[in-house]
Coordinates of C-alpha atoms and ligand atoms in Angstrom, one line a residue:
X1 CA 258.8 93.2 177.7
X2 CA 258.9 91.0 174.6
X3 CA 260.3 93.6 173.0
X4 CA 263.6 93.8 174.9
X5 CA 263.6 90.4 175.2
X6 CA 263.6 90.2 171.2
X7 CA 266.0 92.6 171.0
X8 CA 268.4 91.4 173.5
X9 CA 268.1 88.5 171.2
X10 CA 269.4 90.4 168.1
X11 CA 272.2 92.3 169.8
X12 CA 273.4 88.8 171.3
X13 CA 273.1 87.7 167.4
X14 CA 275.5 89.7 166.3
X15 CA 277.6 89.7 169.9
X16 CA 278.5 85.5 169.1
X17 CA 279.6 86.5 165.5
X18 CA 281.8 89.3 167.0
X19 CA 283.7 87.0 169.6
X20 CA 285.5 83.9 170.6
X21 CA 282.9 81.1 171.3
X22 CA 283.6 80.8 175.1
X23 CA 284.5 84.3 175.5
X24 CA 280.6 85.0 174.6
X25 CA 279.7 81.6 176.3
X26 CA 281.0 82.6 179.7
X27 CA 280.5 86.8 179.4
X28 CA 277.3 87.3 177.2
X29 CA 275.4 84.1 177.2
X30 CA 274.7 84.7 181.1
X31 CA 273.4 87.7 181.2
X32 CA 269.3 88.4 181.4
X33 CA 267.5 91.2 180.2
X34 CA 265.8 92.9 182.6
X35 CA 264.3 96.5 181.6
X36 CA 264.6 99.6 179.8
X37 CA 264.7 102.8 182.1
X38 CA 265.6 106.2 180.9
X39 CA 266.7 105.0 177.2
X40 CA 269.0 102.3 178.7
X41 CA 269.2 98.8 178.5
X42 CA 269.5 96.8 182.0
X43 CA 270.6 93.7 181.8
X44 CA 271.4 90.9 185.0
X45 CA 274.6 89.2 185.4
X46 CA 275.5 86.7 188.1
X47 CA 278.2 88.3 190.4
X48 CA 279.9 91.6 190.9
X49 CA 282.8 90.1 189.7
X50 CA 281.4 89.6 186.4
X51 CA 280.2 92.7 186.4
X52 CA 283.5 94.3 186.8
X53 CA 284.9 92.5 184.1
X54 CA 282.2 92.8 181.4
X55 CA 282.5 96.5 182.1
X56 CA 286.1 96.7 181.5
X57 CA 286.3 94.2 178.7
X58 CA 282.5 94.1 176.7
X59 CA 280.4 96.8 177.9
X60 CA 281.1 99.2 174.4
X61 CA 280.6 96.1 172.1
X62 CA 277.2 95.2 174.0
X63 CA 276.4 98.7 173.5
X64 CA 277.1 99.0 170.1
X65 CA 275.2 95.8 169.4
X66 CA 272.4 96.9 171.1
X67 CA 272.0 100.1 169.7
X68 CA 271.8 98.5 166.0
X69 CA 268.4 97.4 166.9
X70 CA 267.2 100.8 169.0
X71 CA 263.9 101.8 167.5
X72 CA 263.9 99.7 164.8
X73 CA 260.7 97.9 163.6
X74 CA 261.6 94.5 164.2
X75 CA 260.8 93.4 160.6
X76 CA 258.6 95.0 157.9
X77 CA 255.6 93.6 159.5
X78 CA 255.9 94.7 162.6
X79 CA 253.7 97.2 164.2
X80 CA 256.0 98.6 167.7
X81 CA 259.4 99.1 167.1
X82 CA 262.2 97.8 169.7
X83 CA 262.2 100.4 172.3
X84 CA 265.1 103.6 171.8
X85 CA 268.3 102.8 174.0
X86 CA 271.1 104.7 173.8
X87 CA 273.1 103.0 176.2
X88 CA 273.5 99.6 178.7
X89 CA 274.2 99.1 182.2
X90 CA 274.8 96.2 183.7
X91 CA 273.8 95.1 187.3
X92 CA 273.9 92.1 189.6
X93 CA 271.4 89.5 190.8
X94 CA 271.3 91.9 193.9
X95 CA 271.0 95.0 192.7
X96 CA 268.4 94.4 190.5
X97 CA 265.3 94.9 192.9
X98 CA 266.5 98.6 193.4
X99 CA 264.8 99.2 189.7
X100 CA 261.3 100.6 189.8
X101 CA 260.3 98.2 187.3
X102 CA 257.8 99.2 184.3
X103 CA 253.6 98.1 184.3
X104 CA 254.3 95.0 181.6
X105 CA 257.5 93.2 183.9
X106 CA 257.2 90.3 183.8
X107 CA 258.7 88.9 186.9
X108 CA 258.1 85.3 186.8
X109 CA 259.8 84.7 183.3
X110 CA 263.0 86.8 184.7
X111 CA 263.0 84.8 187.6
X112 CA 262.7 81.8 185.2
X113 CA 265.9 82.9 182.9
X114 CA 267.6 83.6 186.0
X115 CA 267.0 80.2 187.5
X116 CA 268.2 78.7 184.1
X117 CA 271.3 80.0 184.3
X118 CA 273.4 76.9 185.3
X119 CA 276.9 77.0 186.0
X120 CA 278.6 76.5 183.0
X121 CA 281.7 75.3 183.8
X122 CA 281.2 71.8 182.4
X123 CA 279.6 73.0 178.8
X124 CA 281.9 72.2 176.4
X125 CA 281.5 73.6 172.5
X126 CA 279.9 70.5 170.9
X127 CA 281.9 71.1 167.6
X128 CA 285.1 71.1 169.2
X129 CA 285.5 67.8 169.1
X130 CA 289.0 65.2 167.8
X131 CA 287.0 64.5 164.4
X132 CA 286.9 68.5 163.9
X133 CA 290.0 69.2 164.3
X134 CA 292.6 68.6 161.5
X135 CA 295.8 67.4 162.1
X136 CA 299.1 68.4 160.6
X137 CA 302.7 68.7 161.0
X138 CA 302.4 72.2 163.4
X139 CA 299.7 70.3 165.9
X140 CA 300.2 66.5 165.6
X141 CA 302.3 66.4 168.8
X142 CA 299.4 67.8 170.8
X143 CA 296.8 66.6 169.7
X144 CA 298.3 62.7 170.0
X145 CA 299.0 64.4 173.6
X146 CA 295.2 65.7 174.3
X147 CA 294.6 62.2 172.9
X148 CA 296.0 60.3 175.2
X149 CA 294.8 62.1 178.2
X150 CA 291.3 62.3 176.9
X151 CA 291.3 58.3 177.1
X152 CA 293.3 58.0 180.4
X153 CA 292.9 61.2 182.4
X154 CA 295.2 61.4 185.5
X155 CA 297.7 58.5 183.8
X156 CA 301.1 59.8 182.4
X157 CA 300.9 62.8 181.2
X158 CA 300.0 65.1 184.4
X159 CA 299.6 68.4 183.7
X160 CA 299.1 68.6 180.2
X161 CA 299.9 71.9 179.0
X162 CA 299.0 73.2 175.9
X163 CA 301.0 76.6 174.5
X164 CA 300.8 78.0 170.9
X165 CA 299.9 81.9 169.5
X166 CA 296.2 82.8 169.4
X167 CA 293.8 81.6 167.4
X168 CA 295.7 78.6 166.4
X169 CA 293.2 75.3 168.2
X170 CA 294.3 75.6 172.3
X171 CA 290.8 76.3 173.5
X172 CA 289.5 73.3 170.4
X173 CA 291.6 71.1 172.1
X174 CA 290.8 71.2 175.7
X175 CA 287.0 70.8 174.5
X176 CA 287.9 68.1 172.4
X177 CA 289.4 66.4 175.3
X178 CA 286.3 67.6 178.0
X179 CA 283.6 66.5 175.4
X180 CA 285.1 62.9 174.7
X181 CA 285.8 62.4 178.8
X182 CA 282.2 63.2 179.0
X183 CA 281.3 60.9 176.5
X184 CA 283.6 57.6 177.6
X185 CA 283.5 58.3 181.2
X186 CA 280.0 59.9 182.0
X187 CA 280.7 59.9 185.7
X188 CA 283.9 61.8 186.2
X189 CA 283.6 65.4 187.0
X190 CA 285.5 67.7 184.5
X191 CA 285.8 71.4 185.3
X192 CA 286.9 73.7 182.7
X193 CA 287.3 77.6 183.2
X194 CA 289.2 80.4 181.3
X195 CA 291.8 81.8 184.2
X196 CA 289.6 85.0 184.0
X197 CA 286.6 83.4 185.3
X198 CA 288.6 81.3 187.9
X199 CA 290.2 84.0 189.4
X200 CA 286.5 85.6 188.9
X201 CA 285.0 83.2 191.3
X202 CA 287.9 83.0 193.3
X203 CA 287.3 86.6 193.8
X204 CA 283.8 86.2 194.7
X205 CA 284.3 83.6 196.9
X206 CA 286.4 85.7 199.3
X207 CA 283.7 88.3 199.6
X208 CA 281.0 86.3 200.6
X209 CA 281.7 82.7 202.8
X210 CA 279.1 80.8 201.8
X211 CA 280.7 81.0 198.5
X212 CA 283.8 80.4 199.5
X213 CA 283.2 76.8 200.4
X214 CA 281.1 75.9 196.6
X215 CA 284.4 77.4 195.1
X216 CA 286.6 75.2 196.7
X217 CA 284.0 72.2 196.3
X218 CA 284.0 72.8 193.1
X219 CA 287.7 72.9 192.3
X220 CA 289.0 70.4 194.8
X221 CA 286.2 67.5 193.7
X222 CA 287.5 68.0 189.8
X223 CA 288.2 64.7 188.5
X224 CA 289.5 66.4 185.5
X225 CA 290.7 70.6 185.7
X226 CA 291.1 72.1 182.7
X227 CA 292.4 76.2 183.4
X228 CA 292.3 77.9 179.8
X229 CA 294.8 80.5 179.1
X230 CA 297.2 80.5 182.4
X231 CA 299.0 83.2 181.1
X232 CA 296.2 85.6 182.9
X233 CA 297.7 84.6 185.8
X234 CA 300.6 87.0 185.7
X235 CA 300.9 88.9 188.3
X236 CA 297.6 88.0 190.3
X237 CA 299.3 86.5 193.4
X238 CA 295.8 85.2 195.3
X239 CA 295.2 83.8 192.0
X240 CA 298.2 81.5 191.8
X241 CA 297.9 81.0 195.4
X242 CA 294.6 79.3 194.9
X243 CA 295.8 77.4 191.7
X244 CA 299.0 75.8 193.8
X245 CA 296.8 74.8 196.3
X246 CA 294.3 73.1 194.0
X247 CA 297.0 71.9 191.8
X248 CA 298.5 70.4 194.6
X249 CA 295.7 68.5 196.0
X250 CA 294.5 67.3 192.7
X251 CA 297.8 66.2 191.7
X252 CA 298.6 64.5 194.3
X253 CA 295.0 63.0 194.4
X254 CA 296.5 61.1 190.8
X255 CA 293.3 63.7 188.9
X256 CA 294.4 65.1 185.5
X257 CA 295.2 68.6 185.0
X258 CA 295.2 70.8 181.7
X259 CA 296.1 73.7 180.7
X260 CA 296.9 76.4 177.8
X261 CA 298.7 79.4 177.8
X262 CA 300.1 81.5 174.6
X263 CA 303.3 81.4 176.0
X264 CA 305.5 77.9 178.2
X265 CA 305.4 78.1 181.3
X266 CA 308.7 79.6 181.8
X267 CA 308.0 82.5 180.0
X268 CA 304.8 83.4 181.9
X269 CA 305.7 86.8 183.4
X270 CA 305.4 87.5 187.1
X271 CA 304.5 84.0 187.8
X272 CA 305.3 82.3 190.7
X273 CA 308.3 79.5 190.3
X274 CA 306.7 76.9 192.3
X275 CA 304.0 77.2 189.8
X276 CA 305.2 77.4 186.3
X277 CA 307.5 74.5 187.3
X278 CA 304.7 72.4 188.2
X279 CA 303.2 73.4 185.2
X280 CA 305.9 71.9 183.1
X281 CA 305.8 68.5 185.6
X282 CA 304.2 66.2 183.0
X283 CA 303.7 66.8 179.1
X284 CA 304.2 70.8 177.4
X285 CA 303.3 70.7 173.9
X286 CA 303.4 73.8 171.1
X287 CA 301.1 74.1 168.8
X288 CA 302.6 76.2 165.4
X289 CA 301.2 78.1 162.6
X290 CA 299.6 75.6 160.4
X291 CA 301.3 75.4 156.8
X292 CA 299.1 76.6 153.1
X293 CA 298.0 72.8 152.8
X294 CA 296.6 72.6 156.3
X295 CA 294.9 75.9 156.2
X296 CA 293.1 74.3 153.1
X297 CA 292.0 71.5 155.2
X298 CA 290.9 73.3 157.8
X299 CA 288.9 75.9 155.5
X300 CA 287.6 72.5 153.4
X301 CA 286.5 71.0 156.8
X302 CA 284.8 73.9 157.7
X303 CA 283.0 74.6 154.8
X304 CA 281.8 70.8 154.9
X305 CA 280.4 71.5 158.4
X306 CA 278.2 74.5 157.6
X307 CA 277.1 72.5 154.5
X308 CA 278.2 75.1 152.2
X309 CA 279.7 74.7 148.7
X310 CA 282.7 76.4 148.6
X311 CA 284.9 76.5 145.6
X312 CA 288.8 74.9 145.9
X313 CA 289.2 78.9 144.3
X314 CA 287.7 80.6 146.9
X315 CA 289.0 78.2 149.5
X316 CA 293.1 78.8 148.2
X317 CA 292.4 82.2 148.1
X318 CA 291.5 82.8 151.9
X319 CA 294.4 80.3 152.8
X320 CA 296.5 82.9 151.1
X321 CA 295.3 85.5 153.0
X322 CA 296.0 84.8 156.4
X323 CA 298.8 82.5 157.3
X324 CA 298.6 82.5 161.3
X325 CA 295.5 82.7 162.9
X326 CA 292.9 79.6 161.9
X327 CA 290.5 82.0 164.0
X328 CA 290.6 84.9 161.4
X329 CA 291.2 82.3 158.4
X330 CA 287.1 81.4 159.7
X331 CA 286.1 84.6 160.2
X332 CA 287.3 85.2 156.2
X333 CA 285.2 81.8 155.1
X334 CA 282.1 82.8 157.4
X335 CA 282.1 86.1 155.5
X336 CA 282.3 84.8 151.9
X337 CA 279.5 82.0 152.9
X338 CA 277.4 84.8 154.6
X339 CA 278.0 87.5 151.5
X340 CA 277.1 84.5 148.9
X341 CA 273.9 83.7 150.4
X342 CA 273.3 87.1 151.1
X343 CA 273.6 88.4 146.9
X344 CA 272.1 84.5 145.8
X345 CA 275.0 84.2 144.1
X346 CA 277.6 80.8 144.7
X347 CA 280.8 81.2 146.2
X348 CA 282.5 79.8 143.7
X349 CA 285.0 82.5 142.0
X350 CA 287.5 85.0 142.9
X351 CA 285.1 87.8 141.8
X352 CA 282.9 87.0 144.7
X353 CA 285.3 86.2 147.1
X354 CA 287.1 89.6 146.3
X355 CA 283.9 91.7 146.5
X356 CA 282.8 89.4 149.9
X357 CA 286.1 90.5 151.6
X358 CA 287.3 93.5 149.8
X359 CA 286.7 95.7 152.5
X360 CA 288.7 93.7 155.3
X361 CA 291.4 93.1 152.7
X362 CA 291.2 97.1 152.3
X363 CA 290.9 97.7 155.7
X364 CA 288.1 99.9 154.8
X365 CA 285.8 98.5 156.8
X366 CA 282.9 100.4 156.6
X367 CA 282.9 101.6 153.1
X368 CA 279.5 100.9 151.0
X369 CA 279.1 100.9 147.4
X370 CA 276.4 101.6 144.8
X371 CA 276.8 97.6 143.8
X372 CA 276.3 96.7 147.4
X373 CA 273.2 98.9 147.9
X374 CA 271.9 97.6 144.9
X375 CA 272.3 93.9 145.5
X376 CA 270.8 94.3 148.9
X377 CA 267.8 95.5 147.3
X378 CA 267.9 92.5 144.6
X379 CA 268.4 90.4 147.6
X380 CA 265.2 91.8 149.7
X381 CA 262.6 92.1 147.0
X382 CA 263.7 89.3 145.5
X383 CA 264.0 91.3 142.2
X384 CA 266.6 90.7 139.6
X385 CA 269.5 93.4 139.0
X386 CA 268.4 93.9 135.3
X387 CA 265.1 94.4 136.6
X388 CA 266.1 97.0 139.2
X389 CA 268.5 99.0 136.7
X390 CA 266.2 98.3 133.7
X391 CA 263.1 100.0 131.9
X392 CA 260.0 98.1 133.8
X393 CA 257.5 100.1 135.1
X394 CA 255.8 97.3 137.1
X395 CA 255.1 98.3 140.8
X396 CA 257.1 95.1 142.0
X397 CA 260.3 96.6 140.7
X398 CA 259.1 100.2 140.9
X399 CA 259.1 100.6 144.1
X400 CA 262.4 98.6 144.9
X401 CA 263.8 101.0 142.3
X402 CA 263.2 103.7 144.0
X403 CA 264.7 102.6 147.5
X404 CA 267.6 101.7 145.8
X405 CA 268.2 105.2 144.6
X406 CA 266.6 106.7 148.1
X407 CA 269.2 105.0 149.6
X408 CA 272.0 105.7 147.2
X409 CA 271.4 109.3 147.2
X410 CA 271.5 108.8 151.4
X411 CA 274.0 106.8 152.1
X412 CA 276.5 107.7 149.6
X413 CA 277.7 111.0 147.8
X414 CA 277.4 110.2 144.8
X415 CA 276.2 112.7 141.8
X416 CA 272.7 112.6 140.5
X417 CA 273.5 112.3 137.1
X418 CA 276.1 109.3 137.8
X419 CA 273.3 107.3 140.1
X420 CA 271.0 108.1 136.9
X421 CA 273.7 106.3 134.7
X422 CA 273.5 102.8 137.2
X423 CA 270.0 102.9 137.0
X424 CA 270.1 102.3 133.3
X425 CA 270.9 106.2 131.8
X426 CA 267.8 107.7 133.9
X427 CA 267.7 111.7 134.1
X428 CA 269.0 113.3 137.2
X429 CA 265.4 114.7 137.2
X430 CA 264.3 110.9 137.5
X431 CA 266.6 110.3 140.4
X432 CA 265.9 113.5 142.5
X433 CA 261.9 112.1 141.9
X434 CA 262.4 108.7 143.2
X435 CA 264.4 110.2 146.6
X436 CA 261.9 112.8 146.9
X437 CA 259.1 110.2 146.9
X438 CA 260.7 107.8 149.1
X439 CA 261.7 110.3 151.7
X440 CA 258.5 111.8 151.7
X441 CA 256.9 107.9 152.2
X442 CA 259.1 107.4 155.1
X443 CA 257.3 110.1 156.9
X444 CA 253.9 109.2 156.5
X445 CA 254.4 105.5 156.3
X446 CA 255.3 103.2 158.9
X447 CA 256.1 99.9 156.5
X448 CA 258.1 102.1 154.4
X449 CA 260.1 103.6 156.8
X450 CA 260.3 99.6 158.4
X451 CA 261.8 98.5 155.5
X452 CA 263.8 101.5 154.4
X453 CA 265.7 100.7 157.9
X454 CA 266.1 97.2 158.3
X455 CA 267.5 97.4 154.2
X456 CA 270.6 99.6 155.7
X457 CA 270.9 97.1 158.8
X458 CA 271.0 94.7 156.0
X459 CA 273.9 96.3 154.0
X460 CA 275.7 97.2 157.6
X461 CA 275.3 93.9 158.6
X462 CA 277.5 92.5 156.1
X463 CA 279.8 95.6 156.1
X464 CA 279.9 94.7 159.9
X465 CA 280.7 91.1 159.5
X466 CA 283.6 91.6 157.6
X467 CA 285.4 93.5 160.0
Ligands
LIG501 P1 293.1 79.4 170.7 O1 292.4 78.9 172.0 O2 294.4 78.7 170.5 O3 293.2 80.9 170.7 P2 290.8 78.2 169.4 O4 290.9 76.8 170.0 O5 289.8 79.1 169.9 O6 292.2 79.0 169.5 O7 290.7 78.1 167.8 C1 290.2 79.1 167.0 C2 289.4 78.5 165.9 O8 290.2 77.8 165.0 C3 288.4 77.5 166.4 O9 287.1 77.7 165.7 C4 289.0 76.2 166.1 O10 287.9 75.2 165.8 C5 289.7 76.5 164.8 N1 290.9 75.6 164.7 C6 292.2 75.9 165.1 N2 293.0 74.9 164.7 C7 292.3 74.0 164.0 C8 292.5 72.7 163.4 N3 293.8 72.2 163.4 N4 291.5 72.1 162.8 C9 290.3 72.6 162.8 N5 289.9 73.8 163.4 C10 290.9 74.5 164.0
LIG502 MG1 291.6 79.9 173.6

């Protein structure tokens, strides 16, 4: 049982650096582990609603996640390997108790997880805050707008809505307003839900009666509503039903309102008129495209937060590369901070940052090269790259030597003789005696094979995070 636990554990790892912060906070982050049956993952979510929705919208990136981490020894160490899954199924609270449920289950501690599971409508991302968020000439109308509402909600402006393309601080904002509301007025109620998850529950609620009176507790008690991308509620007329009720009573009840959509109101297809008009009763505000100096800022800020050193180089250079979405522009900076610790090597020239990104710049995503194979090596023997390519005959760079190769000769198709030159001008003979050796270790030796694996999870990992 630890094992899956551990390994749900790695797959939700790399799930959080594959998608938006709420998007995993409201989809992944609920959902429990339960069993592996038959080679497949089972894993608990709350409702059948969710269920629907994780299956149309996450189930292949789950799966993909997971099965990074099928059979794999967890690290060299290790003496079971995570189980083999080859695919993932999700199921509900109620549906669970049809599995016939293996010797080791431990039911308490998945009752426990389940029981954790709080409703997370009031969690707001602790780093979206004002302070974090940098202001410039394409957001400072908003944000002096979220401003003001955050420090007299249900005053003027009422609705506040947010619209601007993705990526570009909507979602920041609204957390920025829920966290300092939570912090200056501890005891007003703020409810804040992506429109997916709204019409989620709403959904939910109608199918079951009991439920139907929490969801409209829930909404109608709000002192403060925040509804996160309204622009999902095109063409959903039981949805906007509900949200011109709600709006309605907590409107007229003088509680704020707030919401984001990519588009204004107006252009919201198949949405209702008595809605989008509402919408556009109090403050609309556009957030553009930030400008080269402000994607510096932000990148600057960002790299300050994750207490990384980042050259002004490396910093201009990403600015340069995406001019629209501050969400990519991050993904770029995580990269190059995750690649530089990742060789030991600062990120604090164009060489690195090239090399870090080259592959998302190419658009060859998954494309690995001799260097790379090599450096990941360096990197887990903590051996030098002279040392590795050079004459020693120590077993501490020996052996790392010939994984290198083993793994060069695997992984890429490269000729003998040329993988003989990188390794210092070896003989092809050498090379085919280092692969040989290695591939017959892997057989009869568990550590090697350990950490012959987790070395390519390695070099795919930071292929992978580049995408
Ligand atoms: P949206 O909801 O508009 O799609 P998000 O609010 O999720 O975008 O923002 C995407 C990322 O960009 C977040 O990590 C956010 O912190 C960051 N971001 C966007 N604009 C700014 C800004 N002006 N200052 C700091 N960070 C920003
Ligand atoms: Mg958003």
């Amino acid at each position: 049982m630890k094992n899956i636990n551990d390994l749900w554990a790695r797959a939700a790892e790399v799930l959080a650096s594959s998608m938006s912060q709420v998007s995993f906070d409201v989809w992944i982050k609920t959902l429990v582990p339960l069993c592996a049956v038959n080679k497949k993952l089972i894993l608990v979510t709350p409702s059948i609603s969710s269920q629907v929705l994780i299956n149309k919208n996450y189930i292949e990136t789950i799966r993909s996640a997971v099965l990074r981490f099928s059979g794999l020894f967890p690290d060299a160490n290790s003496q079971t390997a995570f189980p083999e899954i080859d695919g993932v199924e999700i199921v509900t609270d109620a549906q669970k108790d049809e599995f016939i449920l293996p010797a080791d289950f431990d039911g308490a501690a998945i009752a426990a997880a389940l029981e954790k599971r709080e409703d997370d409508s009031s969690v707001f991302v602790p780093k979206y805050t004002f302070e974090n968020f940098v202001e410039a000439p394409s957001n400072d109308f908003v944000l002096a707008a979220a401003v003001a509402v955050a420090k007299n909600p249900g005053g003027r402006h009422n609705p506040l809505f947010i619209h601007g393309g993705v990526g570009l601080g909507k979602t920041h904002l609204m957390h920025a307003i829920g966290n300092y509301i939570r912090e200056h007025f501890p005891s007003m109620k703020v409810v804040c839900v992506p429109t997916e998850k709204f019409t989620n529950e709403l959904i939910d609620s109608i199918r079951n009666n009991r439920d139907s009176r929490d969801f409209r507790e829930k909404y109608r008690t709000a002192d403060v509503l925040m509804l996160d991308d309204v622009q999902f509620l095109s063409g959903k007329s039981g949805t906007q039903d509900a949200v011109f009720h709600t709006f309605n009573d907590l409107h007229q009840a003088g509680k704020q309102i707030i919401l984001t959509s990519d588009k204004p109101p107006k252009e919201i297809a198949l949405l209702e008129e008595r809605l989008s008009s509402r919408f556009a009763w109090g403050l609309t505000g556009n957030i553009q495209p930030p400008d080269h100096e402000t994607r510096v800022a932000i990148l600057k800020k960002k790299a300050l937060q994750e207490k990384y050193n980042v050259d002004p180089v490396v910093i201009n250079f990403i600015a340069d590369k995406i001019d629209s979405n501050v969400r990519e522009m991050e993904g770029l900076l995580s990269r190059v901070i995750f690649y530089s610790t990742l060789v030991g090597k600062p990120a604090d020239s164009l060489a690195l940052a090239n090399e870090a990104l080259k592959d998302y710049i190419d658009n060859k995503s998954d494309s690995v090269n001799a260097g790379d194979i090599i450096d990941a090596c360096c990197n887990f023997f903590r051996v030098g790259k002279a040392d590795i390519t050079g004459k020693k005959k120590n077993r501490e760079i020996v052996e790392p030597r010939q994984i290198a190769i083993y793994l060069i000769t695997e992984m890429l198709s490269l000729p003998l003789v040329s993988i003989g030159q990188l390794f210092g001008g070896r003989d092809h003979t050498t090379v085919m005696h280092a692969r040989d050796k290695i591939s017959e270790k892997i057989k009869s030796d568990p550590k090697t094979k350990a950490t012959v694996v987790n070395i390519r999870t390695y070099i795919s990992d930071v292929k992978k995070a580049l995408v």
